[in-house]
Coordinates of C-alpha atoms and ligand atoms in Angstrom, one line a residue:
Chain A
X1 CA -64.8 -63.4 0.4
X2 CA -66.5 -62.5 -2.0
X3 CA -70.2 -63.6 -3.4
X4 CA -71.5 -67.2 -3.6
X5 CA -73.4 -67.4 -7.0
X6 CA -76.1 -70.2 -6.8
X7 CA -74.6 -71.4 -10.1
X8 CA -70.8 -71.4 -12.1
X9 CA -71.2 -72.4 -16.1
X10 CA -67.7 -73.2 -17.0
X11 CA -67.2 -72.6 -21.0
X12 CA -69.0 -69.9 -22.8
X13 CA -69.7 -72.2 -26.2
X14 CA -72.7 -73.8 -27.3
X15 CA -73.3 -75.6 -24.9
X16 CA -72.3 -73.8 -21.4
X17 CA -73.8 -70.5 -22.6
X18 CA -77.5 -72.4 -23.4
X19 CA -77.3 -73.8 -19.7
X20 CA -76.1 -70.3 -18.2
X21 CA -78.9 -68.6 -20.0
X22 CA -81.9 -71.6 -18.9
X23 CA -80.9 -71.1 -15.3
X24 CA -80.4 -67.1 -15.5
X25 CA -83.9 -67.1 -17.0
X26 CA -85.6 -69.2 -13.7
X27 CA -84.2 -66.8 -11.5
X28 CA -80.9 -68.6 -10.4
X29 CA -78.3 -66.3 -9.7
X30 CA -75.6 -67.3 -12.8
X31 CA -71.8 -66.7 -13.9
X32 CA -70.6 -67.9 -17.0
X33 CA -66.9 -68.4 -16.8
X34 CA -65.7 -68.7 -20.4
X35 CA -62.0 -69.4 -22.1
X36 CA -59.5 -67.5 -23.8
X37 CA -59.9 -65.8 -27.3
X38 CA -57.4 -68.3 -28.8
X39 CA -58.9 -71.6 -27.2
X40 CA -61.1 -74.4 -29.6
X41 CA -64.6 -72.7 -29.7
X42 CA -66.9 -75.1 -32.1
X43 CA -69.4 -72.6 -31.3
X44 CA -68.0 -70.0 -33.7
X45 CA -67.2 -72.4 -36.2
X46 CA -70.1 -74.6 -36.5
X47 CA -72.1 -75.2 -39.7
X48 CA -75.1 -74.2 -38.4
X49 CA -77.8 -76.8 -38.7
X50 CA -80.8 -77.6 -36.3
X51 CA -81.0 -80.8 -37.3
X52 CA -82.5 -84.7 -36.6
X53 CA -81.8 -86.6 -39.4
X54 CA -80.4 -89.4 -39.1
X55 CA -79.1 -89.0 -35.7
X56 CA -79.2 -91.2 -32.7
X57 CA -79.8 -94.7 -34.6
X58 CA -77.8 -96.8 -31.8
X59 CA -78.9 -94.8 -29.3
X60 CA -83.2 -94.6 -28.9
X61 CA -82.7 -91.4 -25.2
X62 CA -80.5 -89.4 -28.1
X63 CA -82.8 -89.5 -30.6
X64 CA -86.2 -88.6 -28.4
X65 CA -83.4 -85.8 -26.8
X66 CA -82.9 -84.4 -30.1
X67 CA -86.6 -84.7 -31.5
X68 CA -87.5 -82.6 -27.7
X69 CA -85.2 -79.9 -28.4
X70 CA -86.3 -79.7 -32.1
X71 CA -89.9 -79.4 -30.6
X72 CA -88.8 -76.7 -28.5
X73 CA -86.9 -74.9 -30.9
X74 CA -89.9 -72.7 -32.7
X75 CA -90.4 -70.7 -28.9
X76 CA -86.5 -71.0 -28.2
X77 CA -85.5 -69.1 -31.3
X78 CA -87.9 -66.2 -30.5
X79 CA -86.7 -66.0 -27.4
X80 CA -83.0 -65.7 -28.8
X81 CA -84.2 -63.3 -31.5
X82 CA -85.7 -61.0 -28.6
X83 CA -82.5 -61.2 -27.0
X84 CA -80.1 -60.7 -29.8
X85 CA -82.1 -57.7 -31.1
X86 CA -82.4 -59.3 -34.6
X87 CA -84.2 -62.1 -35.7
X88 CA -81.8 -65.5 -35.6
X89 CA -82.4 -67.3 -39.0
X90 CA -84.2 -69.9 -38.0
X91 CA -85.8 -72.0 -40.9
X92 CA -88.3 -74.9 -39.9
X93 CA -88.7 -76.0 -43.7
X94 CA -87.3 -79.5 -43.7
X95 CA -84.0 -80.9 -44.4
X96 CA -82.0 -82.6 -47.4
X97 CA -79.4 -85.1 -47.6
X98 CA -78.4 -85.8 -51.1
X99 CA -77.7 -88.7 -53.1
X100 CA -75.0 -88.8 -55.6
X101 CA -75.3 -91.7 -57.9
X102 CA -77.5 -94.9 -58.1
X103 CA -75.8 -96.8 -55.6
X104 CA -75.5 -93.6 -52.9
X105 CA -79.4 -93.4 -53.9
X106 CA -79.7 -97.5 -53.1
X107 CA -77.5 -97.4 -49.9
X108 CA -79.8 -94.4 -48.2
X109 CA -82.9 -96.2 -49.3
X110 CA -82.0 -99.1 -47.0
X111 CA -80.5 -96.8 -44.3
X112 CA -83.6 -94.6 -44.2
X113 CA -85.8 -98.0 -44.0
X114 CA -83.5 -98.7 -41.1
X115 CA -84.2 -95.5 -39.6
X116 CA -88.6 -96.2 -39.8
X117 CA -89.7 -95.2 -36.8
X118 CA -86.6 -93.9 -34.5
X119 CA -88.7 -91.6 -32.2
X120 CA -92.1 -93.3 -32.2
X121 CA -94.7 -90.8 -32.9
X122 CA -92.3 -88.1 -34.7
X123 CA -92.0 -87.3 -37.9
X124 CA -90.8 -89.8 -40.2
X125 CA -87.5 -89.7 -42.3
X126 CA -88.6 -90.1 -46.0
X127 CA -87.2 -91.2 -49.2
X128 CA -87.1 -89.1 -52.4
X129 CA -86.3 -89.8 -56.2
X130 CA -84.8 -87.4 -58.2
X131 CA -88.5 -86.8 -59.8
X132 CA -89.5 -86.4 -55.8
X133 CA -87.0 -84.0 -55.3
X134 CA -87.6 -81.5 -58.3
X135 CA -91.5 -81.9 -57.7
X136 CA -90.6 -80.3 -54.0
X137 CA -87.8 -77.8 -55.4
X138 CA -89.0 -76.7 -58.8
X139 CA -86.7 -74.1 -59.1
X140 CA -83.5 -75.4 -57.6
X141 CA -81.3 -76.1 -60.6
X142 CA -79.9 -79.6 -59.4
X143 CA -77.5 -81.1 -61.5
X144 CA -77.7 -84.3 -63.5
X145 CA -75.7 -86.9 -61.2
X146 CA -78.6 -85.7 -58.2
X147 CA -80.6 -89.2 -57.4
X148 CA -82.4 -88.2 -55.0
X149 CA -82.3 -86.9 -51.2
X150 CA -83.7 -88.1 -48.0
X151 CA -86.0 -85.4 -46.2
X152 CA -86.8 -85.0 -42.6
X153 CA -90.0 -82.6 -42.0
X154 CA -88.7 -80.3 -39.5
X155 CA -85.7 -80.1 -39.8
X156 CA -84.2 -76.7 -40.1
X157 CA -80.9 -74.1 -39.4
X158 CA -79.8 -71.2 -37.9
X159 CA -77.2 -68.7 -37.7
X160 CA -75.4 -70.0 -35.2
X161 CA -73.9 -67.3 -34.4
X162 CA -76.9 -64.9 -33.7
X163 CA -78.1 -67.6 -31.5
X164 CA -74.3 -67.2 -29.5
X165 CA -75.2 -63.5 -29.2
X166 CA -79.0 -64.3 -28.4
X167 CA -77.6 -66.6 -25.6
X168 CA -75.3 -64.4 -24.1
X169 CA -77.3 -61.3 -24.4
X170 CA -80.3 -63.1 -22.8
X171 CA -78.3 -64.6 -19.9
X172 CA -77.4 -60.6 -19.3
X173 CA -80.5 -59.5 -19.2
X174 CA -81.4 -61.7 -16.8
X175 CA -79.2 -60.5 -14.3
X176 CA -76.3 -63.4 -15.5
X177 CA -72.5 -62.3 -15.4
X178 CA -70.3 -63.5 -18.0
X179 CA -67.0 -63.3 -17.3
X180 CA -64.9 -64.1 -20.7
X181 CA -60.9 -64.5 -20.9
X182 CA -60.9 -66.6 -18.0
X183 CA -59.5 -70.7 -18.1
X184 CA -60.4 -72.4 -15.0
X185 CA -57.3 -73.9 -14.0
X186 CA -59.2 -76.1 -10.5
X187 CA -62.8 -76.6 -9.1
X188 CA -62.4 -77.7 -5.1
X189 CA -65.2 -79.1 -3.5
X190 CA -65.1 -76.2 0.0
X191 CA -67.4 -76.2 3.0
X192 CA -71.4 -75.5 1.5
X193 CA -69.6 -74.0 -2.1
X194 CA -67.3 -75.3 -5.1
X195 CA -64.2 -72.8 -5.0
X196 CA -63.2 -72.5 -8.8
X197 CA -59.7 -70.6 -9.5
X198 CA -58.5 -69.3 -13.1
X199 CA -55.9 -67.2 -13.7
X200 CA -57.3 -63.5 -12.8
X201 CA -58.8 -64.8 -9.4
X202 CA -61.4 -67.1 -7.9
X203 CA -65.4 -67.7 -7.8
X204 CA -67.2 -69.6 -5.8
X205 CA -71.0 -71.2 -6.4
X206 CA -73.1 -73.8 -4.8
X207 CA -73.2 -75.6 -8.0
X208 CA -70.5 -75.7 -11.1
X209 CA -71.3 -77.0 -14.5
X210 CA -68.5 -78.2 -16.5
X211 CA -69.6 -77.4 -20.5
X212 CA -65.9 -76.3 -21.7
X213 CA -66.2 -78.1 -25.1
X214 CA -62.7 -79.8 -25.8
X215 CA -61.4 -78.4 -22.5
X216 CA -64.0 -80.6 -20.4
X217 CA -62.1 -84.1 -19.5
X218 CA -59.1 -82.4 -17.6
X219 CA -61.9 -80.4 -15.6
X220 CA -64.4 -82.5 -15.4
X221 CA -62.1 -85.2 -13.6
X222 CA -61.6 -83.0 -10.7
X223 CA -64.9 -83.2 -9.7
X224 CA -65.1 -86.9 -10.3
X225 CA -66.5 -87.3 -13.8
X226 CA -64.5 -89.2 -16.3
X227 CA -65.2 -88.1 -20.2
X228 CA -63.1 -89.2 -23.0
X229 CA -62.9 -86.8 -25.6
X230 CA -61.5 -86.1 -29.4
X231 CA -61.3 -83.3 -31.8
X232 CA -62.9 -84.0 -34.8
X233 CA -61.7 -81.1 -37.5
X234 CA -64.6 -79.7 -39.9
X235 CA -63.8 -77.1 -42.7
X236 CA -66.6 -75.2 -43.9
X237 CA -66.4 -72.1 -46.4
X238 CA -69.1 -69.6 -47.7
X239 CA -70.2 -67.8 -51.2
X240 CA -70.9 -64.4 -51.7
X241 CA -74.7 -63.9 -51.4
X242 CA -76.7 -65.4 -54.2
X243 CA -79.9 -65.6 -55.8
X244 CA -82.5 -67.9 -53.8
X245 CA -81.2 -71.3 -55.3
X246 CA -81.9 -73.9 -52.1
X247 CA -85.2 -73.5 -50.1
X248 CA -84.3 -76.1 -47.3
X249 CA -81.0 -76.9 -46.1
X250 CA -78.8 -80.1 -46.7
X251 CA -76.3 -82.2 -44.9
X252 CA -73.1 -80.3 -45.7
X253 CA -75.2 -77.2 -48.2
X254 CA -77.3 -74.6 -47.2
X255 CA -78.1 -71.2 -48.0
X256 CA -78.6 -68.6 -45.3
X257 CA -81.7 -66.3 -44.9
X258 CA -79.0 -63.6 -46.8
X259 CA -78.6 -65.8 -49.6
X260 CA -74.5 -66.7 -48.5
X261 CA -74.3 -70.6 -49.4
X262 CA -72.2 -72.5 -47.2
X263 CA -70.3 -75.4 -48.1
X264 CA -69.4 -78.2 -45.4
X265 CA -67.8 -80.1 -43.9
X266 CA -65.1 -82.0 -43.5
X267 CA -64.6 -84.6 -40.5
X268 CA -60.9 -84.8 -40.0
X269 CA -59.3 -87.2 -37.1
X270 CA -56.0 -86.6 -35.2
X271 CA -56.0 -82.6 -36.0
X272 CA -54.4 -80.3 -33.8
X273 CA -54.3 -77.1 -36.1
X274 CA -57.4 -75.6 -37.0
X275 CA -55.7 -74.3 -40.5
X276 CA -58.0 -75.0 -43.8
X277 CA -56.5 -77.1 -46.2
X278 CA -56.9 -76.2 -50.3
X279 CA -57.3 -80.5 -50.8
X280 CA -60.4 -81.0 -48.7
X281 CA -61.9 -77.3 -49.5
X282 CA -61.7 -78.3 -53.1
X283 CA -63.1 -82.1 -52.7
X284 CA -66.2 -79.7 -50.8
X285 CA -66.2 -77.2 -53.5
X286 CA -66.6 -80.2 -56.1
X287 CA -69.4 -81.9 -54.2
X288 CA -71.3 -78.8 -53.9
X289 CA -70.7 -78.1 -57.2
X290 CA -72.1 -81.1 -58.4
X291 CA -75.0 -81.1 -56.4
X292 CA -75.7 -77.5 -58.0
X293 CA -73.7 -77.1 -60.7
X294 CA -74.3 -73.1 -61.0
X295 CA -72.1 -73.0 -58.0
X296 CA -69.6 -73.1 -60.1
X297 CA -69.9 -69.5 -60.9
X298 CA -70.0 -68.5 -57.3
X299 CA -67.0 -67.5 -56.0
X300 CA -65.7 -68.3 -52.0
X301 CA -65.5 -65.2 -49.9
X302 CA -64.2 -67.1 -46.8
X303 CA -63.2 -70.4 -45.6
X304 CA -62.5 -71.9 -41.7
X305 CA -61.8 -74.6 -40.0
X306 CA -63.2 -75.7 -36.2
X307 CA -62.8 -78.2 -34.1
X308 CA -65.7 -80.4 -32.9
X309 CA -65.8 -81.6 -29.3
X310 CA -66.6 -85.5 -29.9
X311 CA -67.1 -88.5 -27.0
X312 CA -65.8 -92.0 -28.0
X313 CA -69.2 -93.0 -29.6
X314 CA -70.1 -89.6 -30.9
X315 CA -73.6 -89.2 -28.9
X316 CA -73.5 -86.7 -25.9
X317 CA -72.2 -86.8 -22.2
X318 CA -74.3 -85.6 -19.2
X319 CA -73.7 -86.5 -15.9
X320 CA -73.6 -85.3 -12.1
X321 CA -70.6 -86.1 -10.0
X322 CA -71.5 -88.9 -7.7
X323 CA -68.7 -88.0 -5.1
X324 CA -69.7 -84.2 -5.0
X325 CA -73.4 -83.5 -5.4
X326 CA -73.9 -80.2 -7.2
X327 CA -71.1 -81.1 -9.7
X328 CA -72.6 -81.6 -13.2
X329 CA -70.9 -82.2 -16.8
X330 CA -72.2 -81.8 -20.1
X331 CA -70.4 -82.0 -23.4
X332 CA -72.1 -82.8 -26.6
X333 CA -71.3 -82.5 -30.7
X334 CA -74.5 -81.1 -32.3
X335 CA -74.9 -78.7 -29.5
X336 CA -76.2 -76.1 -31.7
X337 CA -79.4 -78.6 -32.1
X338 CA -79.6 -79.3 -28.6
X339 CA -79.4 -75.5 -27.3
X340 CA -83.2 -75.6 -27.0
X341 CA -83.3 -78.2 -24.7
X342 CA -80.0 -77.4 -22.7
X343 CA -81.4 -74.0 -21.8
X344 CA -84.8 -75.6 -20.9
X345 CA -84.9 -79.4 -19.8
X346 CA -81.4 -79.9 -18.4
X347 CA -80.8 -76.1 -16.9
X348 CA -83.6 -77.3 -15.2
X349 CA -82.3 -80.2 -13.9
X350 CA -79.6 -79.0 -12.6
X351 CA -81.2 -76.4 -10.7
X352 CA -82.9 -79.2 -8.9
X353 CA -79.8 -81.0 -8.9
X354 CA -80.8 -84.3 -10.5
X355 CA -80.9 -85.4 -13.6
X356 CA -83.7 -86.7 -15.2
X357 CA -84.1 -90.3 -16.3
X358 CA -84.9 -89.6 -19.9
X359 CA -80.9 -88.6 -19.8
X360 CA -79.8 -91.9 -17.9
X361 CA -78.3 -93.2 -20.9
X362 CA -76.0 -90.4 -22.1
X363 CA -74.1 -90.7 -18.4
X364 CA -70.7 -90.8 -19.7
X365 CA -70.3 -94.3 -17.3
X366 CA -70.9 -95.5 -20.7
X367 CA -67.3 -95.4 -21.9
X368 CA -65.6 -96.9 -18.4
X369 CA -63.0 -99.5 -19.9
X370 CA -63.3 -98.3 -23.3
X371 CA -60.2 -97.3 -25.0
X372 CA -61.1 -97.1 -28.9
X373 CA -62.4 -93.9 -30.1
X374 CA -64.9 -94.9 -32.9
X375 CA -66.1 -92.0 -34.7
X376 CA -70.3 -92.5 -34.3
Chain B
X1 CA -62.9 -36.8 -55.1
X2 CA -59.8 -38.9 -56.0
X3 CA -56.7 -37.2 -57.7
X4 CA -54.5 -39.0 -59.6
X5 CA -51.3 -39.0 -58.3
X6 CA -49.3 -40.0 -61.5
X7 CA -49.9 -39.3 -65.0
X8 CA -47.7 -42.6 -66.1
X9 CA -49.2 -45.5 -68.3
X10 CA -51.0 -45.3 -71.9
X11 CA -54.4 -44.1 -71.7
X12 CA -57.5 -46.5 -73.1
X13 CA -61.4 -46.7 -72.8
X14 CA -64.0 -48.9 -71.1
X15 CA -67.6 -48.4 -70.0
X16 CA -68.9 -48.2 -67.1
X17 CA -73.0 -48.5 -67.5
X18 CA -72.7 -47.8 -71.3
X19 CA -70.2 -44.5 -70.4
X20 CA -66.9 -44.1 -71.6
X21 CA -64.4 -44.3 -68.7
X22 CA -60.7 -42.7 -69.3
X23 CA -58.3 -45.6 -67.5
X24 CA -54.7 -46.0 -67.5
X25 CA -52.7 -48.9 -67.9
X26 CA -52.3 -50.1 -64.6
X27 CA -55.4 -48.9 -63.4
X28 CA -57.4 -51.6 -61.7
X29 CA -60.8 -50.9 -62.7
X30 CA -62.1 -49.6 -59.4
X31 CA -59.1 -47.3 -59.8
X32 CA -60.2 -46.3 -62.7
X33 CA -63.5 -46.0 -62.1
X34 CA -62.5 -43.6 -58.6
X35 CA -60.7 -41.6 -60.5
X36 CA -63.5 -40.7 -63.0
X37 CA -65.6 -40.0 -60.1
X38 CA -67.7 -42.9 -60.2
X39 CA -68.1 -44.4 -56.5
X40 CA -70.8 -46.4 -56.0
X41 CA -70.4 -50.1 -58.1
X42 CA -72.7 -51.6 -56.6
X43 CA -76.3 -52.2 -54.4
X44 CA -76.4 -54.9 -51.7
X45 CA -78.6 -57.9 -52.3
X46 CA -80.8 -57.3 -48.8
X47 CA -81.0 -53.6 -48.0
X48 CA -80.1 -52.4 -51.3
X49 CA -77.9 -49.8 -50.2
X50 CA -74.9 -48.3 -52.2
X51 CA -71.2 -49.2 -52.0
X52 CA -68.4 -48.6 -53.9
X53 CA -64.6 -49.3 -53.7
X54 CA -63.5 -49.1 -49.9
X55 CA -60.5 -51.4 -49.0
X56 CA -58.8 -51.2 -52.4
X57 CA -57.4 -54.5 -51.2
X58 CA -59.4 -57.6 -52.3
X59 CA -60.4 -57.8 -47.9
X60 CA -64.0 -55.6 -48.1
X61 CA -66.1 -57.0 -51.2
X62 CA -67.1 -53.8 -51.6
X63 CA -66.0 -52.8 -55.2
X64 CA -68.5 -55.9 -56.6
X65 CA -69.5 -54.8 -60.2
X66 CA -70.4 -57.0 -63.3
X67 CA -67.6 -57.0 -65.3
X68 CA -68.2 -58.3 -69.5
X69 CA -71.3 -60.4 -68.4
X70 CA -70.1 -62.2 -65.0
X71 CA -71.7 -60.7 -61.6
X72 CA -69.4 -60.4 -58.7
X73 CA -66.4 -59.0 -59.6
X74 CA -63.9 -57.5 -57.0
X75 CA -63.3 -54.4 -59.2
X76 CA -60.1 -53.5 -57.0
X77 CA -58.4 -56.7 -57.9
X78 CA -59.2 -56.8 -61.7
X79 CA -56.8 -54.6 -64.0
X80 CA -58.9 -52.8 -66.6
X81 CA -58.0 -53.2 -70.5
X82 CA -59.1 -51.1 -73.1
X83 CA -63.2 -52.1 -74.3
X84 CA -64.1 -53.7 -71.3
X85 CA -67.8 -53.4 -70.3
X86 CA -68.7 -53.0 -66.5
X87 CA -71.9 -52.6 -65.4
X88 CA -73.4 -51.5 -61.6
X89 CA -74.6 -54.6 -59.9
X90 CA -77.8 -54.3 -58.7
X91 CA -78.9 -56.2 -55.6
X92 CA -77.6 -59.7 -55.6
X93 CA -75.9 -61.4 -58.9
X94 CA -77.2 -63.0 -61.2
X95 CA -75.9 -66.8 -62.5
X96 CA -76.0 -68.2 -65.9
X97 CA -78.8 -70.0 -66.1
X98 CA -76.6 -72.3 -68.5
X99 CA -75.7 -74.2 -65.9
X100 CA -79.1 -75.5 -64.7
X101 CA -79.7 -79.0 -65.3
Ligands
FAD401 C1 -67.4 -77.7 -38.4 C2 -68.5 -77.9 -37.4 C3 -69.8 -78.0 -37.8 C4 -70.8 -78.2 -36.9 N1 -72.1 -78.2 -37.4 C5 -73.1 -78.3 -36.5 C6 -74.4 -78.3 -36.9 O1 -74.7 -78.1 -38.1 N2 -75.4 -78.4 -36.0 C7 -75.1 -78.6 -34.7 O2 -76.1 -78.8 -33.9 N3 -73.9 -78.7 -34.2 C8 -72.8 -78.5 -35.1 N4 -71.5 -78.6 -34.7 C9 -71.3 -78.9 -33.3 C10 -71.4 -77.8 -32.3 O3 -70.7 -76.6 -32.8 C11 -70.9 -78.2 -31.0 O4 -71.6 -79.3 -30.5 C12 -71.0 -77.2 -29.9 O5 -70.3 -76.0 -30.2 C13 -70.3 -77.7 -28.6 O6 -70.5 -76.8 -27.6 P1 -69.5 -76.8 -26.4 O7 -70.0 -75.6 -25.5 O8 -69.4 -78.1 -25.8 O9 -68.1 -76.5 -27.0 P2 -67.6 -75.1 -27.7 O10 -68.7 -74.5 -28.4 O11 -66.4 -75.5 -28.4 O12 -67.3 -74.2 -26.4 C14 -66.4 -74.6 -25.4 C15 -66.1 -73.3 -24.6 O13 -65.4 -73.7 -23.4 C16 -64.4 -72.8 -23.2 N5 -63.4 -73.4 -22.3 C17 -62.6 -74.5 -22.6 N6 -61.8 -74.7 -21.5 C18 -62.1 -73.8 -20.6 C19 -61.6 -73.6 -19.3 N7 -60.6 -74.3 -18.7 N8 -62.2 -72.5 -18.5 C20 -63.1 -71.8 -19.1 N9 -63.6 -72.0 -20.3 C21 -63.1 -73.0 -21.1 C22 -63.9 -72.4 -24.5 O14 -63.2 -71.2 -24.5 C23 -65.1 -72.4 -25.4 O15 -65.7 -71.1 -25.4 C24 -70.5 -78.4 -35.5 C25 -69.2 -78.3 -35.1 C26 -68.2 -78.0 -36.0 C27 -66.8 -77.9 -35.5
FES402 S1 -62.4 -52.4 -52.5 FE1 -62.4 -53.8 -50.9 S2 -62.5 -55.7 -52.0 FE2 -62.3 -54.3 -53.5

């Protein structure tokens, strides 16, 4: 039979192709088995943002994961740039979240208090007034209902989808083969290799990682590893290019290094059709507007829809199958974020085939008995 | 260069960066503006490099021209009508500054 690779990435997204291309790059020997053109890819759809702010408030190992990948992500992004042939986009400047009105203004006040100190050491969230805000933007035309905005330091985005190319162009050059059009039906645990079997024939590794996005629970539980999981619906659209209006990005608004602004982003439960709907685009369209009311003149050149792959409490799943060592899982929303440290820290890991205990706390054993779905 | 295929619909006047342009009704103004020879609309906002009408469709974004004061303008999808003023876009548009706050 043929080859045994030392390592099998199942799914080709955000996620699988950062791990393929962090062990690639230390020298295992790598295949990246990735789905069909027509299957749920959030990593063609995503909005784009490298991002910390408010994330990981009930859960301290996601926040510190996040605030290592963001610390990584300076290095990372040239490394992708270098691989993808062009520069990626990456913007370190700091990111916005908006307030709309006194009492959105009053409400992130107290959150942001709450939020003091998540990562001890890091940067800290901070709290703007409106005078704040167009101190640090002079030239961003905001509009009259803006409050104010909460600010994390080093926060940042990408284009997410030069850093999809970056990945896959860097796992090839370092000797990786990615195989796309090919859904992994089974992963059988054989004699010394995991035996995995999709439609156009069969591959076999000494270890498999399961990172297939929305299609992860139904594989992951053949080798062992129970992880609940939702589709979460976001519709984004985008502007023709524009005058310079928005020097940092925002939750939901940001303007690309061409000068597209993209509009976000809708969380929609119990989705199944990744169609855009004219209601929500418009209730985005409105917010934007209102935030920066020259918008208004801008017209939309393209709009989308994408399904995110989301656990029961929103906060990622990692874990390595206790019944067949070599067996890992990894499924996360904000995986554009977390590339950095997927292609560093965990590829890592699972080269040496154990998990580190910073990541103890995202093991999806988390969610045994749990039958809600809470959005986090 | 483009040949007009039909002679059919009254003819009228715009401008085209202060030129008279012949147009037709029914012309859309990137029709118009092909058929007098005029190709390139527009500059892009990072490379600055030309483009004109392609598609003809609405799909390429191509055609963008400023058309009586407002930047961005799929010239392919706009009729003309007699007196309008169409201007090359240069590089990326410009927004009315009106609506800054
Ligand atoms: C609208 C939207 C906005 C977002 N904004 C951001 C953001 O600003 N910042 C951020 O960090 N994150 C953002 N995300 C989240 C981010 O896109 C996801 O976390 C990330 O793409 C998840 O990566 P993944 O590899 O798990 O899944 P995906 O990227 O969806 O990839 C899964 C892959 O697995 C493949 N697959 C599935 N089943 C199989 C099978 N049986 N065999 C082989 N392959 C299979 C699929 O074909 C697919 O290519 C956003 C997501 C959405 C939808
Ligand atoms: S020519 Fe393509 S959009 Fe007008």
């Amino acid at each position: 039979m043929s080859e045994i690779f030392d390592v099998a990435v199942i799914g080709g997204g955000m996620v699988g192709s950062a791990i393929a291309y962090g062990c690639a790059i230390r020298g295992a020997r790598t295949v990246l088995l990735d789905g069909a053109d027509g299957s749920l890819r959030a990593a063609r759809g995503n909005f784009g943002l490298v991002w910390s702010q408010g994330k990981g408030a009930r859960m301290p190992a996601y926040a510190a994961w996040t605030r290592a990948s963001l610390d990584r992500w300076t290095a990372f992004s040239e490394a992708m740039g270098s691989a993808a042939g062009q520069e990626i986009g990456y913007r370190r400047t700091g990111g916005l979240d908006f307030c709309l009105g006194d009492e959105d203004f009053q409400e992130r006040t107290e959150e942001v208090r709450r939020l003091h100190n998540l990562v001890a050491g890091g940067p800290e969230i901070q709290m703007l007034d409106r005078a704040e805000l167009r101190a640090l933007l002079p030239n961003t035309p905001f509009g009259p209902n803006v409050t104010g905005a909460s600010l994390m330091p080093d926060d940042g985005h990408a284009n997410p989808l030069l850093l999809l190319r970056g990945l896959h162009a860097g796992l090839h050059r370092a000797g990786a083969e990615h195989r796309p059009g090919i859904a992994v039906d089974s992963i059988v645990a054989t004699d010394g290799a995991f035996l995995i079997t999709g439609p156009t024939g069969q591959t076999r590794a000494h270890r498999v990682v399961v990172a297939s996005g929305l299609g992860t629970p139904r594989l992951a539980a053949q080798i062992g590893i129970e992880i609940p999981m939702r589709a979460v619906k976001g519709q984004n659209m985008v502007t023709e290019r524009l005058p310079p209006l928005l020097p940092m990005p925002a939750s939901a608004l940001r303007q690309t290094a061409e000068g597209v602004i993209q509009i976000g982003v809708t969380s929609e439960e119990g989705e199944t059709r990744t169609a855009t709907s004219v209601n929500h685009l418009a209730r985005m369209a409105t917010r934007a507007v209102e935030v920066l009311p020259v918008l208004k003149q801008a017209r939309i050149v393209r709009a989308w829809a994408a399904m995110r792959p989301m656990t029961p409490d929103g906060y990622p799943a990692y874990a390595q199958s206790a019944l067949y060592p070599g067996a890992f899982a990894a499924v996360c929303h904000s995986g554009v974020t977390l590339s950095a440290i997927h292609a560093s820290v965990l590829a890592e890991a699972i080269l040496a085939g154990a998990l580190p205990a910073e990541m103890a706390d995202m093991h999806p054993a988390r969610f045994e008995g749990r039958t809600d779905v809470q959005a986090h | 260069m483009f040949k007009r295929t039909e002679a059919a619909g009254t003819p009228f006047a715009f401008t085209f960066d202060g030129q008279e342009v012949a147009a037709r009704e029914g012309d859309s103004i990137a029709g118009a503006l092909l058929a007098a020879g005029i190709v390139i609309t527009r500059t892009t906002p990072v490379g600055q490099a030309p483009r004109g009408p392609f598609c003809m469709m609405g799909a390429c974004f191509d055609c963008l021209a400023e058309v009586d004061g407002i930047g961005g303008v799929q010239t392919c999808l706009v009729p003309a009508r007699p007196g309008m003023v169409v201007q090359r876009q240069i590089g990326v548009r410009d927004l009315d500054e009106a609506d800054a706050a």
